[in-house]
CSV table of N, CA and C in Angstrom, one decimal:
chain,number,residue,atom,x,y,z
A,646,MET,N,-11.3,23.3,1.4
A,646,MET,CA,-9.8,22.6,1.2
A,646,MET,C,-9.4,23.0,-0.3
A,647,ASP,N,-8.3,23.3,0.0
A,647,ASP,CA,-7.9,23.9,-1.1
A,647,ASP,C,-7.6,22.7,-2.0
A,648,GLY,N,-6.8,22.6,-3.5
A,648,GLY,CA,-6.8,22.1,-4.3
A,648,GLY,C,-5.0,21.0,-4.1
A,649,LYS,N,-4.5,21.8,-3.1
A,649,LYS,CA,-3.3,21.1,-2.3
A,649,LYS,C,-3.3,20.2,-1.3
A,650,GLU,N,-4.3,20.2,-0.8
A,650,GLU,CA,-5.0,19.5,0.3
A,650,GLU,C,-5.1,18.3,-0.6
A,651,ARG,N,-6.0,18.2,-1.6
A,651,ARG,CA,-7.1,17.4,-2.0
A,651,ARG,C,-5.9,16.9,-3.0
A,652,ARG,N,-4.9,16.8,-3.3
A,652,ARG,CA,-4.5,15.6,-3.6
A,652,ARG,C,-3.2,15.1,-2.9
A,653,LEU,N,-3.2,14.2,-2.8
A,653,LEU,CA,-2.1,13.0,-1.7
A,653,LEU,C,-1.1,12.0,-2.1
A,654,ARG,N,-0.6,12.5,-2.0
A,654,ARG,CA,0.6,11.1,-2.6
A,654,ARG,C,1.4,10.5,-1.3
A,655,VAL,N,0.9,9.0,-1.7
A,655,VAL,CA,1.3,8.2,-1.2
A,655,VAL,C,2.2,6.7,-1.2
A,656,SER,N,2.9,6.8,-0.6
A,656,SER,CA,3.9,5.3,-1.5
A,656,SER,C,3.2,4.0,-0.4
A,657,ALA,N,3.0,2.6,-0.9
A,657,ALA,CA,2.5,1.7,-1.0
A,657,ALA,C,3.7,0.5,-0.6
A,658,GLY,N,4.2,-0.7,-0.1
A,658,GLY,CA,4.7,-1.8,0.0
A,658,GLY,C,4.3,-2.6,0.0
A,659,LEU,N,5.1,-4.3,-1.2
A,659,LEU,CA,5.0,-4.7,-2.1
A,659,LEU,C,5.5,-6.3,-1.4
A,660,ILE,N,5.3,-6.6,-0.2
A,660,ILE,CA,5.8,-7.4,0.3
A,660,ILE,C,5.5,-8.9,0.7
A,661,LEU,N,6.6,-9.5,0.2
A,661,LEU,CA,6.0,-10.8,-0.7
A,661,LEU,C,7.2,-11.6,0.3
A,662,ARG,N,6.7,-13.3,1.2
A,662,ARG,CA,7.2,-13.7,2.0
A,662,ARG,C,6.7,-15.4,1.4
A,663,ASP,N,6.9,-16.4,1.1
A,663,ASP,CA,6.8,-17.6,0.9
A,663,ASP,C,5.6,-17.2,-0.1
A,664,GLY,N,5.6,-17.0,-1.4
A,664,GLY,CA,5.0,-16.7,-2.4
A,664,GLY,C,3.4,-16.3,-1.7
A,665,ARG,N,3.6,-15.6,-0.7
A,665,ARG,CA,2.3,-14.8,-0.5
A,665,ARG,C,2.8,-12.5,-0.2
A,666,ILE,N,1.6,-12.5,-0.2
A,666,ILE,CA,2.1,-10.9,0.2
A,666,ILE,C,1.4,-10.2,0.9
A,667,LEU,N,1.8,-9.3,1.5
A,667,LEU,CA,1.4,-9.0,3.1
A,667,LEU,C,0.3,-7.8,2.5
A,668,ILE,N,-1.0,-7.7,2.9
A,668,ILE,CA,-2.1,-7.3,3.0
A,668,ILE,C,-2.5,-6.4,4.4
A,669,CYS,N,-3.3,-5.5,4.5
A,669,CYS,CA,-3.6,-4.3,5.6
A,669,CYS,C,-5.2,-4.3,5.4
A,670,GLN,N,-5.6,-4.6,6.5
A,670,GLN,CA,-7.4,-4.0,6.0
A,670,GLN,C,-7.8,-3.1,7.4
A,671,ARG,N,-7.9,-1.6,6.4
A,671,ARG,CA,-8.5,-0.4,7.3
A,671,ARG,C,-8.8,-0.5,8.4
A,672,ALA,N,-8.8,0.1,9.6
A,672,ALA,CA,-9.6,0.5,10.6
A,672,ALA,C,-11.2,0.9,10.1
A,673,ALA,N,-12.0,0.3,11.2
A,673,ALA,CA,-13.2,0.7,11.2
A,673,ALA,C,-13.9,2.3,11.3
A,674,THR,N,-12.8,3.0,12.0
A,674,THR,CA,-12.4,4.6,12.3
A,674,THR,C,-11.8,5.5,11.2
A,675,ASP,N,-11.0,4.5,10.1
A,675,ASP,CA,-10.2,4.9,9.2
A,675,ASP,C,-11.5,5.6,7.8
A,676,ALA,N,-10.6,6.6,7.1
A,676,ALA,CA,-11.8,6.8,5.9
A,676,ALA,C,-11.6,5.6,4.9
A,677,PHE,N,-12.9,5.2,4.2
A,677,PHE,CA,-12.5,3.5,4.1
A,677,PHE,C,-12.5,2.4,4.3
A,678,PRO,N,-13.6,2.8,5.7
A,678,PRO,CA,-13.5,1.6,6.5
A,678,PRO,C,-13.1,-0.2,6.3
A,679,LEU,N,-12.4,-0.5,6.6
A,679,LEU,CA,-12.7,-1.7,6.0
A,679,LEU,C,-12.1,-2.8,5.5
A,680,LYS,N,-11.7,-1.3,4.1
A,680,LYS,CA,-11.1,-1.7,2.7
A,680,LYS,C,-9.8,-2.2,3.1
A,681,TRP,N,-9.4,-2.8,2.4
A,681,TRP,CA,-7.9,-3.8,2.1
A,681,TRP,C,-7.2,-2.9,1.2
A,682,GLU,N,-6.0,-2.6,1.8
A,682,GLU,CA,-4.8,-1.4,0.9
A,682,GLU,C,-3.4,-3.1,1.1
A,683,PHE,N,-2.5,-2.4,0.4
A,683,PHE,CA,-1.0,-2.6,1.0
A,683,PHE,C,-0.4,-1.5,2.4
A,684,PRO,N,0.3,-2.4,3.0
A,684,PRO,CA,0.9,-1.3,4.0
A,684,PRO,C,1.8,-0.2,3.0
A,685,GLY,N,1.5,1.2,3.6
A,685,GLY,CA,2.4,2.4,3.0
A,685,GLY,C,1.6,3.4,3.7
A,686,GLY,N,1.8,4.6,3.5
A,686,GLY,CA,1.1,5.9,4.1
A,686,GLY,C,1.2,7.1,3.3
A,687,LYS,N,1.0,8.3,3.9
A,687,LYS,CA,1.1,9.6,3.3
A,687,LYS,C,2.4,9.7,3.1
A,688,VAL,N,2.8,10.8,2.3
A,688,VAL,CA,4.2,11.2,2.2
A,688,VAL,C,3.7,12.2,2.4
A,689,GLU,N,5.0,12.6,3.5
A,689,GLU,CA,4.7,14.3,3.8
A,689,GLU,C,5.8,15.2,2.7
A,690,ASN,N,5.0,16.8,3.8
A,690,ASN,CA,6.2,17.8,2.9
A,690,ASN,C,7.5,17.6,2.5
A,691,GLY,N,8.2,17.5,1.7
A,691,GLY,CA,9.8,17.6,1.7
A,691,GLY,C,10.3,15.9,1.6
A,692,GLU,N,9.3,15.0,1.8
A,692,GLU,CA,9.7,13.6,1.9
A,692,GLU,C,9.7,12.9,0.3
A,693,GLU,N,10.6,12.3,0.1
A,693,GLU,CA,10.7,11.0,-1.1
A,693,GLU,C,9.7,10.0,-0.4
A,694,PRO,N,9.6,9.7,-1.5
A,694,PRO,CA,8.2,8.6,-1.7
A,694,PRO,C,8.6,7.2,-1.1
A,695,ALA,N,9.7,6.6,-1.6
A,695,ALA,CA,10.8,5.7,-0.6
A,695,ALA,C,10.9,5.4,0.7
A,696,ALA,N,11.4,6.8,1.0
A,696,ALA,CA,11.5,7.2,2.8
A,696,ALA,C,10.3,7.6,2.9
A,697,ALA,N,9.2,7.8,2.7
A,697,ALA,CA,8.1,7.6,3.3
A,697,ALA,C,7.5,6.3,4.0
A,698,LEU,N,8.1,5.4,2.7
A,698,LEU,CA,7.0,4.0,2.6
A,698,LEU,C,8.2,3.2,4.1
A,699,ALA,N,9.6,3.4,4.1
A,699,ALA,CA,10.3,2.9,5.2
A,699,ALA,C,9.5,3.6,6.7
A,700,ARG,N,9.3,4.6,6.5
A,700,ARG,CA,8.9,5.3,8.1
A,700,ARG,C,7.6,4.7,8.3
A,701,GLU,N,6.5,4.6,6.9
A,701,GLU,CA,5.5,3.8,7.5
A,701,GLU,C,5.5,3.0,7.6
A,702,LEU,N,6.0,1.8,7.3
A,702,LEU,CA,6.7,0.2,7.3
A,702,LEU,C,7.1,0.0,9.3
A,703,ARG,N,7.7,1.3,9.7
A,703,ARG,CA,8.1,0.8,10.8
A,703,ARG,C,7.6,1.7,11.5
A,704,GLU,N,6.5,2.4,11.6
A,704,GLU,CA,5.3,3.0,12.1
A,704,GLU,C,4.3,2.1,12.2
A,705,GLU,N,3.9,1.6,11.5
A,705,GLU,CA,2.6,0.7,11.6
A,705,GLU,C,2.4,-0.6,11.7
A,706,LEU,N,4.3,-1.0,11.4
A,706,LEU,CA,4.2,-2.4,11.2
A,706,LEU,C,5.6,-3.4,12.5
A,707,GLY,N,5.9,-2.0,12.3
A,707,GLY,CA,7.1,-2.4,12.9
A,707,GLY,C,8.5,-3.1,12.6
A,708,ILE,N,8.6,-2.9,11.2
A,708,ILE,CA,9.9,-3.2,11.1
A,708,ILE,C,10.9,-2.4,9.9
A,709,ARG,N,12.1,-2.8,9.8
A,709,ARG,CA,12.8,-1.8,8.5
A,709,ARG,C,13.0,-2.6,7.9
A,710,ALA,N,12.4,-1.8,6.8
A,710,ALA,CA,12.7,-2.7,5.7
A,710,ALA,C,13.2,-2.2,4.5
A,711,THR,N,13.8,-2.7,3.6
A,711,THR,CA,14.9,-2.5,2.5
A,711,THR,C,13.7,-1.9,1.7
A,712,VAL,N,13.7,-0.4,1.2
A,712,VAL,CA,12.4,-0.5,-0.4
A,712,VAL,C,13.0,-0.7,-1.2
A,713,GLY,N,13.4,-0.8,-2.2
A,713,GLY,CA,13.6,-1.4,-3.8
A,713,GLY,C,12.8,-0.7,-4.5
A,714,ALA,N,12.7,-1.3,-5.5
A,714,ALA,CA,12.1,-0.4,-7.1
A,714,ALA,C,10.7,-0.3,-6.6
A,715,GLU,N,10.7,0.9,-7.4
A,715,GLU,CA,9.2,1.6,-7.5
A,715,GLU,C,8.6,0.5,-9.2
A,716,VAL,N,7.4,-0.1,-8.6
A,716,VAL,CA,7.5,-0.9,-9.7
A,716,VAL,C,6.2,-0.5,-10.3
A,717,SER,N,5.2,-0.1,-9.7
A,717,SER,CA,4.3,0.6,-10.5
A,717,SER,C,3.4,2.5,-9.8
A,718,ARG,N,3.2,3.1,-10.8
A,718,ARG,CA,2.3,4.4,-10.2
A,718,ARG,C,1.0,4.9,-10.3
A,719,VAL,N,-0.3,5.1,-10.1
A,719,VAL,CA,-1.2,5.3,-10.0
A,719,VAL,C,-1.9,6.8,-9.7
A,720,GLN,N,-2.9,7.1,-10.8
A,720,GLN,CA,-3.1,8.3,-10.1
A,720,GLN,C,-4.7,7.9,-10.0
A,721,HIS,N,-5.5,8.2,-8.4
A,721,HIS,CA,-7.0,7.8,-8.5
A,721,HIS,C,-7.4,8.7,-8.4
A,722,ALA,N,-9.1,9.6,-8.5
A,722,ALA,CA,-9.8,10.2,-8.1
A,722,ALA,C,-10.7,10.2,-7.7
A,723,TYR,N,-11.1,9.9,-6.1
A,723,TYR,CA,-12.1,9.0,-5.3
A,723,TYR,C,-13.4,10.5,-5.4
A,724,PRO,N,-14.6,9.8,-5.7
A,724,PRO,CA,-15.8,10.7,-5.8
A,724,PRO,C,-15.7,11.5,-4.4
A,725,GLY,N,-15.8,12.7,-4.7
A,725,GLY,CA,-15.5,13.3,-3.9
A,725,GLY,C,-14.7,13.7,-2.9
A,726,GLY,N,-14.0,13.3,-3.1
A,726,GLY,CA,-12.6,13.0,-2.0
A,726,GLY,C,-11.1,13.4,-3.0
A,727,PRO,N,-10.2,12.8,-1.9
A,727,PRO,CA,-9.0,13.3,-2.2
A,727,PRO,C,-8.6,12.7,-4.0
A,728,GLU,N,-7.9,13.4,-4.5
A,728,GLU,CA,-7.4,13.4,-5.7
A,728,GLU,C,-5.8,12.2,-5.3
A,729,VAL,N,-5.2,11.1,-5.2
A,729,VAL,CA,-4.4,10.1,-4.7
A,729,VAL,C,-3.4,10.0,-6.0
A,730,GLU,N,-2.0,10.0,-5.2
A,730,GLU,CA,-1.1,9.7,-6.7
A,730,GLU,C,-0.7,8.8,-5.9
A,731,LEU,N,-0.5,7.5,-6.2
A,731,LEU,CA,-0.2,6.1,-6.0
A,731,LEU,C,1.4,5.9,-6.0
A,732,PHE,N,2.4,5.4,-5.3
A,732,PHE,CA,4.0,4.5,-5.2
A,732,PHE,C,3.6,3.5,-4.6
A,733,PHE,N,4.2,2.5,-5.7
A,733,PHE,CA,4.0,1.8,-5.4
A,733,PHE,C,5.4,0.8,-5.7
A,734,PHE,N,6.3,0.0,-4.6
A,734,PHE,CA,7.5,0.1,-4.5
A,734,PHE,C,7.3,-1.8,-3.9
A,735,SER,N,8.4,-2.4,-4.4
A,735,SER,CA,9.0,-3.6,-4.3
A,735,SER,C,9.1,-3.2,-2.6
A,736,VAL,N,9.7,-4.5,-1.8
A,736,VAL,CA,10.1,-5.0,-0.5
A,736,VAL,C,10.8,-6.1,-0.6
A,737,PRO,N,11.8,-5.9,-0.9
A,737,PRO,CA,12.9,-6.9,-1.2
A,737,PRO,C,13.6,-8.1,0.0
A,738,ALA,N,13.3,-7.3,1.2
A,738,ALA,CA,13.7,-7.5,2.6
A,738,ALA,C,13.6,-6.7,3.6
A,739,PHE,N,13.4,-7.1,4.9
A,739,PHE,CA,12.9,-6.5,6.3
A,739,PHE,C,13.4,-7.0,7.3
A,740,VAL,N,13.7,-7.0,8.4
A,740,VAL,CA,14.3,-6.9,9.5
A,740,VAL,C,13.1,-6.5,10.6
A,741,GLY,N,12.8,-8.3,11.3
A,741,GLY,CA,11.6,-7.7,12.3
A,741,GLY,C,10.4,-8.5,12.0
A,742,GLU,N,9.3,-9.1,12.5
A,742,GLU,CA,8.2,-9.8,12.3
A,742,GLU,C,6.9,-8.1,12.2
A,743,PRO,N,6.2,-8.4,11.1
A,743,PRO,CA,5.3,-7.5,11.0
A,743,PRO,C,4.3,-7.3,12.0
A,744,ALA,N,4.3,-6.5,12.6
A,744,ALA,CA,2.9,-6.5,13.9
A,744,ALA,C,1.9,-5.5,13.7
A,745,ASN,N,0.8,-5.8,13.9
A,745,ASN,CA,-0.1,-5.2,13.2
A,745,ASN,C,-0.4,-4.2,14.4
A,746,ARG,N,0.1,-3.3,14.5
A,746,ARG,CA,0.2,-1.6,14.9
A,746,ARG,C,-1.5,-0.8,14.8
A,747,ARG,N,-2.2,-0.8,13.6
A,747,ARG,CA,-3.1,-0.2,13.4
A,747,ARG,C,-4.3,-0.4,12.8
A,748,PHE,N,-4.5,-1.8,12.4
A,748,PHE,CA,-5.2,-2.3,11.0
A,748,PHE,C,-5.8,-3.1,12.0
A,749,ALA,N,-7.3,-3.2,11.2
A,749,ALA,CA,-7.9,-3.9,11.6
A,749,ALA,C,-7.7,-5.5,11.3
A,750,ALA,N,-7.3,-5.6,10.5
A,750,ALA,CA,-6.6,-7.3,10.0
A,750,ALA,C,-5.2,-7.1,9.2
A,751,VAL,N,-4.3,-8.2,9.1
A,751,VAL,CA,-3.2,-8.3,8.5
A,751,VAL,C,-2.7,-9.7,8.2
A,752,GLU,N,-2.6,-9.5,7.0
A,752,GLU,CA,-3.0,-10.9,6.5
A,752,GLU,C,-1.5,-10.9,5.7
A,753,TRP,N,-1.1,-12.4,5.2
A,753,TRP,CA,0.2,-12.8,4.0
A,753,TRP,C,-1.1,-13.9,2.8
A,754,ALA,N,-1.4,-13.0,2.3
A,754,ALA,CA,-2.1,-13.6,1.1
A,754,ALA,C,-1.5,-13.8,-0.2
A,755,PRO,N,-2.2,-15.5,-0.5
A,755,PRO,CA,-2.0,-15.7,-1.6
A,755,PRO,C,-2.0,-14.6,-2.6
A,756,LEU,N,-1.0,-14.5,-4.0
A,756,LEU,CA,-0.8,-13.7,-5.4
A,756,LEU,C,-2.4,-14.1,-5.5
A,757,ALA,N,-2.8,-15.0,-6.1
A,757,ALA,CA,-3.8,-15.4,-6.6
A,757,ALA,C,-5.2,-14.9,-6.0
A,758,THR,N,-5.4,-15.0,-4.6
A,758,THR,CA,-6.6,-14.3,-3.3
A,758,THR,C,-6.6,-13.4,-3.9
A,759,LEU,N,-5.6,-12.1,-4.3
A,759,LEU,CA,-5.8,-11.2,-3.8
A,759,LEU,C,-7.9,-10.6,-4.2
A,760,PRO,N,-7.9,-11.2,-5.6
A,760,PRO,CA,-8.8,-10.0,-6.3
A,760,PRO,C,-10.5,-10.6,-5.0
A,761,ALA,N,-10.4,-11.7,-4.4
A,761,ALA,CA,-11.2,-11.7,-3.2
A,761,ALA,C,-11.5,-10.6,-2.6
A,762,TYR,N,-10.6,-10.4,-2.1
A,762,TYR,CA,-10.7,-9.1,-0.9
A,762,TYR,C,-11.2,-7.5,-1.7
A,763,ASP,N,-11.6,-6.7,-0.6
A,763,ASP,CA,-12.5,-5.6,-0.6
A,763,ASP,C,-11.6,-4.5,-0.8
A,764,PHE,N,-10.3,-4.2,-2.2
A,764,PHE,CA,-9.5,-3.4,-1.8
A,764,PHE,C,-9.9,-2.4,-2.5
A,765,LEU,N,-9.4,-0.8,-2.0
A,765,LEU,CA,-9.3,0.4,-2.0
A,765,LEU,C,-9.3,0.5,-3.8
A,766,GLU,N,-10.4,1.3,-4.3
A,766,GLU,CA,-10.2,1.5,-6.0
A,766,GLU,C,-8.9,1.5,-6.6
A,767,ALA,N,-8.0,2.4,-5.8
A,767,ALA,CA,-7.0,3.1,-6.3
A,767,ALA,C,-5.8,1.8,-7.0
A,768,ASP,N,-6.0,0.6,-5.6
A,768,ASP,CA,-5.3,-0.7,-5.8
A,768,ASP,C,-6.0,-1.4,-6.8
A,769,ARG,N,-6.9,-1.5,-7.3
A,769,ARG,CA,-7.8,-3.0,-7.8
A,769,ARG,C,-6.7,-3.2,-8.9
A,770,PRO,N,-6.3,-1.9,-10.1
A,770,PRO,CA,-5.6,-2.5,-11.3
A,770,PRO,C,-4.6,-3.2,-11.1
A,771,LEU,N,-3.4,-2.6,-10.0
A,771,LEU,CA,-2.7,-3.6,-9.6
A,771,LEU,C,-2.6,-4.8,-8.9
A,772,VAL,N,-4.1,-4.8,-8.0
A,772,VAL,CA,-4.2,-6.2,-8.0
A,772,VAL,C,-4.5,-7.5,-8.4
A,773,THR,N,-5.3,-7.0,-9.5
A,773,THR,CA,-5.4,-7.4,-10.7
A,773,THR,C,-4.2,-7.9,-11.4
A,774,GLN,N,-3.8,-7.8,-11.7
A,774,GLN,CA,-2.3,-7.7,-12.2
A,774,GLN,C,-1.2,-8.4,-11.2
A,775,LEU,N,-1.5,-8.3,-10.2
A,775,LEU,CA,-0.3,-9.7,-9.2
A,775,LEU,C,-1.4,-10.6,-9.1
A,776,ALA,N,-2.9,-10.9,-9.4
A,776,ALA,CA,-3.4,-12.6,-9.7
A,776,ALA,C,-3.1,-12.6,-10.7
A,777,ARG,N,-2.9,-12.0,-11.7
A,777,ARG,CA,-3.2,-12.5,-13.5
A,777,ARG,C,-2.0,-13.3,-13.4
A,778,GLU,N,-0.6,-12.3,-13.3
A,778,GLU,CA,0.8,-12.3,-13.4
A,778,GLU,C,1.7,-13.4,-12.5
A,779,GLY,N,1.2,-13.9,-10.9
A,779,GLY,CA,1.6,-14.6,-10.1
A,779,GLY,C,2.9,-14.0,-9.5
A,780,ARG,N,3.3,-12.6,-9.6
A,780,ARG,CA,4.3,-12.1,-9.6
A,780,ARG,C,4.6,-10.7,-9.9
A,781,LEU,N,5.4,-9.7,-8.5
A,781,LEU,CA,5.4,-8.3,-8.7
A,781,LEU,C,6.1,-7.7,-10.9
A,782,PRO,N,5.0,-6.9,-11.0
A,782,PRO,CA,5.8,-6.2,-12.0
A,782,PRO,C,7.2,-5.4,-11.9
A,783,GLY,N,7.3,-5.5,-12.8
A,783,GLY,CA,9.4,-4.7,-13.0
A,783,GLY,C,8.3,-3.4,-13.0
A,784,PRO,N,10.1,-2.3,-12.5
A,784,PRO,CA,10.0,-0.7,-12.8
A,784,PRO,C,9.1,-0.2,-14.1
A,785,PRO,N,8.4,0.8,-13.6
A,785,PRO,CA,7.5,1.3,-14.9
A,785,PRO,C,8.9,2.0,-15.6
């Protein structure tokens, strides 16, 4: 694997409804099986991170999302795995009801309970911040 293949760009959506945030548990057959994450996915070549998020939310959850501001960005290197640049966006509105099309589980979780879930390492600083502050962060 060359350096280009080992660096992934990933977009994730922070979707709130009634004081809860949408979280997804990775499938048992995925890398990092059964870890929790915010919905989203890889940014394809030539694609903008916000457009990638809108596409991924359509594919994975069947919703048409309004992608808002980027609220956080993280670079994380997984031991023995890829380096990830992760873009977190607010999703202030969406059309449709989220449907689980590829995850082990999908839940609406209260922000304060997020640290109880076994999140991917790259997500953990934001998880802690969301639980502590009880709201989405402002743009970086």
